[in-house]
Amino acid sequence: MNPRLRHWREAATLLLAAGTPGRRPPSPLGPFDYELLLLRRSSRSGFMPGAHVFPGGLAEPADFSAEWLGLLPASPHCGLGAVKPPPPGCSRAPLFATDRESLGSQLPGEVAFRICALRETFEEAGILLLVPGRGPAPPLPAERLPPAAELGEWRRRVREDASCFLRLCRHLGCAPNIWALHEWSNWLTPVGRAGPGGRRYDTAFYLCCLQQRPPHVSQDDQEVTAVLWSSPPEAIERFKSQEIWFPPPQFYEFCRLCNFSSLEELQQFSSARALEGCERWMPVMLTAADGSIQLLPGKD
């Protein structure tokens, strides 16, 4: 992690899309053949209580452990595709551009934040995305996972100690499937949404497309109290009808995803787009006499 960031806590989150070939509910935009996972935060949470969010959370020192290099390929960036240099006058988002080696980590940020997103998805939703061996390789089939009771015990351990995620991967002879995650966006918490003690978050958003049907999900009944699979148009309609509530980044991302009704098309686009890198965005709160709105870059 980066101790130089006084105002920001680094985090990672995962937009997990899964195919739903047998279910294509109508929408004004036509049928969508995939859904995304949303988790409802506990009402006791100190940050965004009751909100529906994508799985994710704070980066831990264990996510940057050099021991991960023993489970991952030795090639540059552990086999991840290289991001193109930013155009003249622009710069790579600090979350990714920071020299992690100078901070004592041999693991590149692009790898560590993917591990964080995968670990948090396992902790919060019970979904374990691994590949056999050192990867990249086809995903580990569900039938090769430990029995539910054993997996539940590992989940409890990982929740209490992030370093147990590495131990779990070693135990299974697998690697976290960092290659299935595509860099998607980078969001900063605005001042008006800061958590307890003024905590704000610098969060890497990754997108992962699963070709199979949505995997089994179980909330932990601590941080997460409910789960929901929803297509982008359905999620937006639920938000508008006040059935659910999610923060502005989630709303914006669902609007972006409405451009893709096909999971295959989304997979192809996200794979190519990830090589371009992403900008860091921070919504700006504008308060007026009759309410408030959030502004994003490019809005006059």
CSV table of C-alpha atoms in Angstrom, one decimal:
chain,number,residue,atom,x,y,z
A,1,MET,CA,0.0,0.0,0.0
A,2,ASN,CA,1.0,3.6,-0.4
A,3,PRO,CA,1.7,5.4,2.9
A,4,ARG,CA,2.3,8.7,1.1
A,5,LEU,CA,-1.4,9.0,0.3
A,6,ARG,CA,-2.6,10.8,3.4
A,7,HIS,CA,-6.2,11.4,2.3
A,8,TRP,CA,-6.9,8.3,0.3
A,9,ARG,CA,-7.1,4.6,1.2
A,10,GLU,CA,-6.4,2.3,-1.7
A,11,ALA,CA,-9.0,-0.2,-2.7
A,12,ALA,CA,-10.2,-2.4,-5.5
A,13,THR,CA,-13.6,-3.6,-6.7
A,14,LEU,CA,-14.9,-6.1,-9.2
A,15,LEU,CA,-17.7,-5.7,-11.8
A,16,LEU,CA,-18.5,-9.4,-12.2
A,17,ALA,CA,-20.7,-10.2,-15.2
A,18,ALA,CA,-22.1,-13.6,-15.8
A,19,GLY,CA,-24.0,-15.0,-18.8
A,20,THR,CA,-27.7,-15.7,-18.5
A,21,PRO,CA,-28.5,-17.4,-21.9
A,22,GLY,CA,-31.9,-18.7,-20.7
A,23,ARG,CA,-33.2,-15.4,-19.3
A,24,ARG,CA,-33.5,-12.3,-21.4
A,25,PRO,CA,-36.1,-10.0,-19.7
A,26,PRO,CA,-37.3,-7.2,-21.9
A,27,SER,CA,-36.0,-3.7,-21.5
A,28,PRO,CA,-36.3,-0.5,-23.5
A,29,LEU,CA,-32.8,-1.3,-24.8
A,30,GLY,CA,-33.7,-4.9,-25.8
A,31,PRO,CA,-32.6,-8.2,-24.2
A,32,PHE,CA,-29.3,-8.5,-22.3
A,33,ASP,CA,-27.7,-11.9,-22.1
A,34,TYR,CA,-25.7,-11.2,-18.9
A,35,GLU,CA,-26.1,-9.9,-15.3
A,36,LEU,CA,-23.8,-8.2,-12.8
A,37,LEU,CA,-23.4,-9.0,-9.1
A,38,LEU,CA,-24.5,-6.4,-6.6
A,39,LEU,CA,-24.1,-6.8,-2.8
A,40,ARG,CA,-26.1,-4.8,-0.2
A,41,ARG,CA,-24.0,-3.4,2.5
A,42,SER,CA,-25.0,-3.8,6.1
A,43,SER,CA,-27.1,-0.9,7.6
A,44,ARG,CA,-24.4,-0.9,10.4
A,45,SER,CA,-21.6,-0.2,7.9
A,46,GLY,CA,-19.8,3.1,8.6
A,47,PHE,CA,-19.5,3.8,4.8
A,48,MET,CA,-22.4,3.7,2.4
A,49,PRO,CA,-24.8,1.8,4.8
A,50,GLY,CA,-27.6,-0.1,3.0
A,51,ALA,CA,-26.1,0.7,-0.5
A,52,HIS,CA,-25.9,-1.9,-3.3
A,53,VAL,CA,-22.3,-2.1,-4.5
A,54,PHE,CA,-20.0,-4.2,-6.5
A,55,PRO,CA,-17.8,-6.6,-4.4
A,56,GLY,CA,-14.6,-5.1,-3.2
A,57,GLY,CA,-12.7,-3.4,-0.4
A,58,LEU,CA,-9.5,-2.1,1.0
A,59,ALA,CA,-6.1,-3.3,-0.2
A,60,GLU,CA,-4.2,-5.1,2.5
A,61,PRO,CA,-0.4,-5.5,2.9
A,62,ALA,CA,-0.9,-9.2,2.2
A,63,ASP,CA,-2.1,-8.3,-1.3
A,64,PHE,CA,1.3,-6.9,-2.0
A,65,SER,CA,3.3,-9.8,-0.5
A,66,ALA,CA,6.3,-10.9,-2.6
A,67,GLU,CA,5.2,-14.5,-1.8
A,68,TRP,CA,2.6,-14.2,-4.5
A,69,LEU,CA,5.5,-14.3,-7.0
A,70,GLY,CA,5.9,-18.0,-6.2
A,71,LEU,CA,2.4,-18.7,-7.5
A,72,LEU,CA,2.4,-16.4,-10.6
A,73,PRO,CA,4.4,-16.3,-13.9
A,74,ALA,CA,7.8,-14.7,-13.8
A,75,SER,CA,7.2,-12.7,-16.9
A,76,PRO,CA,6.9,-8.9,-16.6
A,77,HIS,CA,3.7,-7.9,-14.7
A,78,CYS,CA,3.0,-11.6,-14.1
A,79,GLY,CA,1.7,-12.2,-17.6
A,80,LEU,CA,-0.7,-9.2,-17.7
A,81,GLY,CA,-0.9,-7.2,-20.9
A,82,ALA,CA,1.1,-4.0,-20.9
A,83,VAL,CA,-0.8,-0.8,-20.8
A,84,LYS,CA,0.0,1.7,-23.6
A,85,PRO,CA,1.8,4.9,-22.5
A,86,PRO,CA,-0.6,7.8,-21.9
A,87,PRO,CA,-0.9,10.4,-24.6
A,88,PRO,CA,1.2,13.6,-24.4
A,89,GLY,CA,0.1,15.9,-21.6
A,90,CYS,CA,-1.6,13.0,-19.7
A,91,SER,CA,-0.3,10.7,-17.0
A,92,ARG,CA,-1.1,7.2,-15.7
A,93,ALA,CA,-3.5,7.2,-12.7
A,94,PRO,CA,-1.3,7.4,-9.6
A,95,LEU,CA,-2.9,4.3,-8.2
A,96,PHE,CA,-1.2,2.3,-11.0
A,97,ALA,CA,1.8,4.6,-11.7
A,98,THR,CA,3.2,4.5,-8.2
A,99,ASP,CA,6.6,2.7,-8.0
A,100,ARG,CA,5.6,-0.1,-5.6
A,101,GLU,CA,9.2,-1.3,-5.3
A,102,SER,CA,10.2,2.0,-3.8
A,103,LEU,CA,7.5,1.3,-1.1
A,104,GLY,CA,9.0,-2.1,-0.3
A,105,SER,CA,6.8,-4.3,-2.6
A,106,GLN,CA,8.1,-6.4,-5.4
A,107,LEU,CA,4.5,-7.0,-6.7
A,108,PRO,CA,3.3,-4.4,-9.3
A,109,GLY,CA,0.2,-2.5,-8.3
A,110,GLU,CA,-1.7,-3.9,-11.3
A,111,VAL,CA,-1.2,-7.4,-9.8
A,112,ALA,CA,-1.8,-6.5,-6.2
A,113,PHE,CA,-5.1,-4.7,-6.8
A,114,ARG,CA,-6.4,-7.5,-8.8
A,115,ILE,CA,-5.6,-9.9,-6.0
A,116,CYS,CA,-7.4,-7.5,-3.6
A,117,ALA,CA,-10.5,-7.5,-5.8
A,118,LEU,CA,-10.5,-11.3,-6.0
A,119,ARG,CA,-9.9,-11.8,-2.3
A,120,GLU,CA,-12.7,-9.4,-1.4
A,121,THR,CA,-15.1,-11.1,-3.8
A,122,PHE,CA,-14.4,-14.4,-2.0
A,123,GLU,CA,-14.8,-12.8,1.4
A,124,GLU,CA,-18.1,-11.0,0.6
A,125,ALA,CA,-19.8,-13.3,-1.9
A,126,GLY,CA,-18.1,-16.7,-1.5
A,127,ILE,CA,-17.0,-16.7,-5.2
A,128,LEU,CA,-13.5,-18.0,-5.7
A,129,LEU,CA,-12.0,-17.2,-9.1
A,130,LEU,CA,-8.8,-19.3,-9.5
A,131,VAL,CA,-6.8,-21.1,-12.3
A,132,PRO,CA,-4.9,-24.4,-11.8
A,133,GLY,CA,-1.1,-24.0,-11.7
A,134,ARG,CA,0.6,-20.7,-12.2
A,135,GLY,CA,-1.7,-19.5,-15.0
A,136,PRO,CA,-2.8,-18.0,-17.2
A,137,ALA,CA,-5.1,-21.0,-17.9
A,138,PRO,CA,-8.8,-21.9,-18.1
A,139,PRO,CA,-10.7,-21.2,-14.9
A,140,LEU,CA,-10.7,-23.8,-12.2
A,141,PRO,CA,-13.9,-25.9,-12.5
A,142,ALA,CA,-16.4,-25.6,-9.6
A,143,GLU,CA,-16.1,-29.4,-9.0
A,144,ARG,CA,-12.5,-29.0,-8.1
A,145,LEU,CA,-13.2,-26.7,-5.3
A,146,PRO,CA,-13.2,-28.0,-1.7
A,147,PRO,CA,-16.5,-29.0,-0.1
A,148,ALA,CA,-18.8,-26.2,1.0
A,149,ALA,CA,-18.0,-26.6,4.7
A,150,GLU,CA,-14.2,-26.5,4.1
A,151,LEU,CA,-14.6,-23.5,1.7
A,152,GLY,CA,-16.7,-21.7,4.4
A,153,GLU,CA,-13.9,-22.2,6.9
A,154,TRP,CA,-11.3,-20.8,4.5
A,155,ARG,CA,-13.6,-17.9,3.9
A,156,ARG,CA,-13.8,-17.2,7.6
A,157,ARG,CA,-10.0,-17.3,7.9
A,158,VAL,CA,-9.5,-15.0,4.9
A,159,ARG,CA,-12.0,-12.5,6.4
A,160,GLU,CA,-10.0,-12.4,9.6
A,161,ASP,CA,-6.6,-12.5,8.0
A,162,ALA,CA,-6.0,-11.4,4.4
A,163,SER,CA,-2.8,-13.5,4.2
A,164,CYS,CA,-4.9,-16.6,4.4
A,165,PHE,CA,-5.9,-16.0,0.8
A,166,LEU,CA,-2.4,-16.8,-0.3
A,167,ARG,CA,-2.4,-19.9,1.9
A,168,LEU,CA,-5.7,-21.0,0.3
A,169,CYS,CA,-4.2,-20.7,-3.2
A,170,ARG,CA,-1.2,-22.7,-2.1
A,171,HIS,CA,-3.4,-25.4,-0.5
A,172,LEU,CA,-5.3,-25.8,-3.8
A,173,GLY,CA,-2.2,-25.6,-6.0
A,174,CYS,CA,-3.8,-22.6,-7.8
A,175,ALA,CA,-3.3,-19.0,-8.6
A,176,PRO,CA,-5.8,-16.1,-8.4
A,177,ASN,CA,-7.3,-15.5,-11.9
A,178,ILE,CA,-5.8,-12.0,-12.3
A,179,TRP,CA,-5.9,-12.5,-16.1
A,180,ALA,CA,-9.7,-12.5,-16.2
A,181,LEU,CA,-9.8,-9.0,-14.7
A,182,HIS,CA,-9.7,-6.1,-17.1
A,183,GLU,CA,-8.8,-2.6,-15.9
A,184,TRP,CA,-12.0,-0.6,-16.2
A,185,SER,CA,-12.0,2.7,-14.2
A,186,ASN,CA,-10.5,4.5,-11.2
A,187,TRP,CA,-12.7,6.5,-8.8
A,188,LEU,CA,-11.9,8.8,-5.9
A,189,THR,CA,-14.4,9.3,-3.1
A,190,PRO,CA,-15.7,13.0,-3.1
A,191,VAL,CA,-15.5,15.0,0.1
A,192,GLY,CA,-19.2,14.8,0.7
A,193,ARG,CA,-19.1,11.0,0.7
A,194,ALA,CA,-16.2,10.5,3.0
A,195,GLY,CA,-16.5,7.7,5.6
A,196,PRO,CA,-15.8,7.8,9.3
A,197,GLY,CA,-12.9,10.1,10.2
A,198,GLY,CA,-13.0,11.6,6.7
A,199,ARG,CA,-11.8,8.5,5.1
A,200,ARG,CA,-11.8,8.6,1.3
A,201,TYR,CA,-11.0,5.9,-1.2
A,202,ASP,CA,-8.9,5.6,-4.3
A,203,THR,CA,-10.5,2.6,-6.0
A,204,ALA,CA,-9.5,0.5,-9.0
A,205,PHE,CA,-12.5,-0.9,-10.8
A,206,TYR,CA,-12.0,-4.2,-12.7
A,207,LEU,CA,-14.4,-6.0,-15.1
A,208,CYS,CA,-14.6,-9.8,-15.3
A,209,CYS,CA,-16.8,-11.6,-17.7
A,210,LEU,CA,-17.8,-15.2,-16.8
A,211,GLN,CA,-19.2,-17.2,-19.7
A,212,GLN,CA,-21.0,-19.6,-17.5
A,213,ARG,CA,-24.2,-18.9,-15.6
A,214,PRO,CA,-24.0,-16.8,-12.4
A,215,PRO,CA,-22.1,-18.8,-9.8
A,216,HIS,CA,-23.6,-19.5,-6.4
A,217,VAL,CA,-23.3,-16.5,-4.0
A,218,SER,CA,-23.8,-16.4,-0.3
A,219,GLN,CA,-23.6,-13.2,1.8
A,220,ASP,CA,-21.5,-13.2,4.9
A,221,ASP,CA,-24.3,-11.5,7.0
A,222,GLN,CA,-21.6,-9.2,8.4
A,223,GLU,CA,-20.5,-6.7,5.7
A,224,VAL,CA,-23.1,-8.0,3.2
A,225,THR,CA,-26.8,-8.7,4.0
A,226,ALA,CA,-28.2,-9.5,0.5
A,227,VAL,CA,-27.1,-10.3,-3.0
A,228,LEU,CA,-28.6,-9.4,-6.4
A,229,TRP,CA,-27.9,-10.3,-10.0
A,230,SER,CA,-29.2,-7.7,-12.4
A,231,SER,CA,-28.7,-6.6,-16.0
A,232,PRO,CA,-27.6,-3.0,-16.4
A,233,PRO,CA,-31.1,-1.7,-17.5
A,234,GLU,CA,-32.8,-3.6,-14.7
A,235,ALA,CA,-30.4,-2.2,-12.1
A,236,ILE,CA,-31.0,1.3,-13.3
A,237,GLU,CA,-34.8,0.8,-13.3
A,238,ARG,CA,-34.6,-0.5,-9.7
A,239,PHE,CA,-32.5,2.5,-8.7
A,240,LYS,CA,-35.0,4.9,-10.3
A,241,SER,CA,-38.0,3.2,-8.6
A,242,GLN,CA,-36.0,3.5,-5.3
A,243,GLU,CA,-36.1,-0.3,-4.8
A,244,ILE,CA,-32.4,-0.2,-4.3
A,245,TRP,CA,-29.8,2.5,-4.0
A,246,PHE,CA,-26.2,2.6,-5.1
A,247,PRO,CA,-23.5,5.3,-5.2
A,248,PRO,CA,-22.8,7.5,-8.2
A,249,PRO,CA,-19.8,5.4,-9.6
A,250,GLN,CA,-22.1,2.3,-9.7
A,251,PHE,CA,-24.8,4.3,-11.4
A,252,TYR,CA,-22.4,5.7,-14.0
A,253,GLU,CA,-20.9,2.2,-14.7
A,254,PHE,CA,-24.3,0.7,-15.2
A,255,CYS,CA,-25.1,3.4,-17.7
A,256,ARG,CA,-21.8,2.7,-19.5
A,257,LEU,CA,-22.6,-1.0,-19.6
A,258,CYS,CA,-26.0,-0.3,-21.2
A,259,ASN,CA,-24.0,0.1,-24.4
A,260,PHE,CA,-23.4,-3.7,-24.4
A,261,SER,CA,-26.3,-6.1,-24.6
A,262,SER,CA,-24.0,-9.0,-25.4
A,263,LEU,CA,-21.6,-10.5,-22.9
A,264,GLU,CA,-19.3,-11.6,-25.8
A,265,GLU,CA,-19.3,-8.0,-27.1
A,266,LEU,CA,-18.5,-6.6,-23.6
A,267,GLN,CA,-15.7,-9.2,-23.2
A,268,GLN,CA,-14.1,-8.2,-26.5
A,269,PHE,CA,-14.4,-4.4,-25.8
A,270,SER,CA,-13.1,-4.6,-22.2
A,271,SER,CA,-10.1,-6.7,-23.3
A,272,ALA,CA,-9.1,-4.2,-25.9
A,273,ARG,CA,-9.9,-1.1,-23.9
A,274,ALA,CA,-7.9,-2.3,-20.8
A,275,LEU,CA,-4.7,-1.9,-22.8
A,276,GLU,CA,-5.4,1.9,-23.0
A,277,GLY,CA,-5.4,2.2,-19.2
A,278,CYS,CA,-7.9,4.6,-17.5
A,279,GLU,CA,-8.1,8.0,-16.0
A,280,ARG,CA,-8.8,8.8,-12.3
A,281,TRP,CA,-12.2,10.4,-11.8
A,282,MET,CA,-13.6,12.2,-8.8
A,283,PRO,CA,-17.3,13.4,-8.7
A,284,VAL,CA,-17.7,16.9,-7.5
A,285,MET,CA,-20.7,17.7,-5.3
A,286,LEU,CA,-22.7,20.7,-6.4
A,287,THR,CA,-25.4,21.8,-3.9
A,288,ALA,CA,-28.3,24.0,-5.0
A,289,ALA,CA,-31.4,25.3,-3.3
A,290,ASP,CA,-33.5,22.4,-4.4
A,291,GLY,CA,-31.0,19.6,-4.0
A,292,SER,CA,-27.6,18.4,-5.1
A,293,ILE,CA,-26.0,16.8,-8.1
A,294,GLN,CA,-22.6,15.2,-8.8
A,295,LEU,CA,-20.5,16.5,-11.7
A,296,LEU,CA,-17.9,14.4,-13.6
A,297,PRO,CA,-15.0,15.5,-15.9
A,298,GLY,CA,-16.3,17.0,-19.1
A,299,LYS,CA,-19.5,18.5,-17.7
A,300,ASP,CA,-19.7,22.2,-18.1
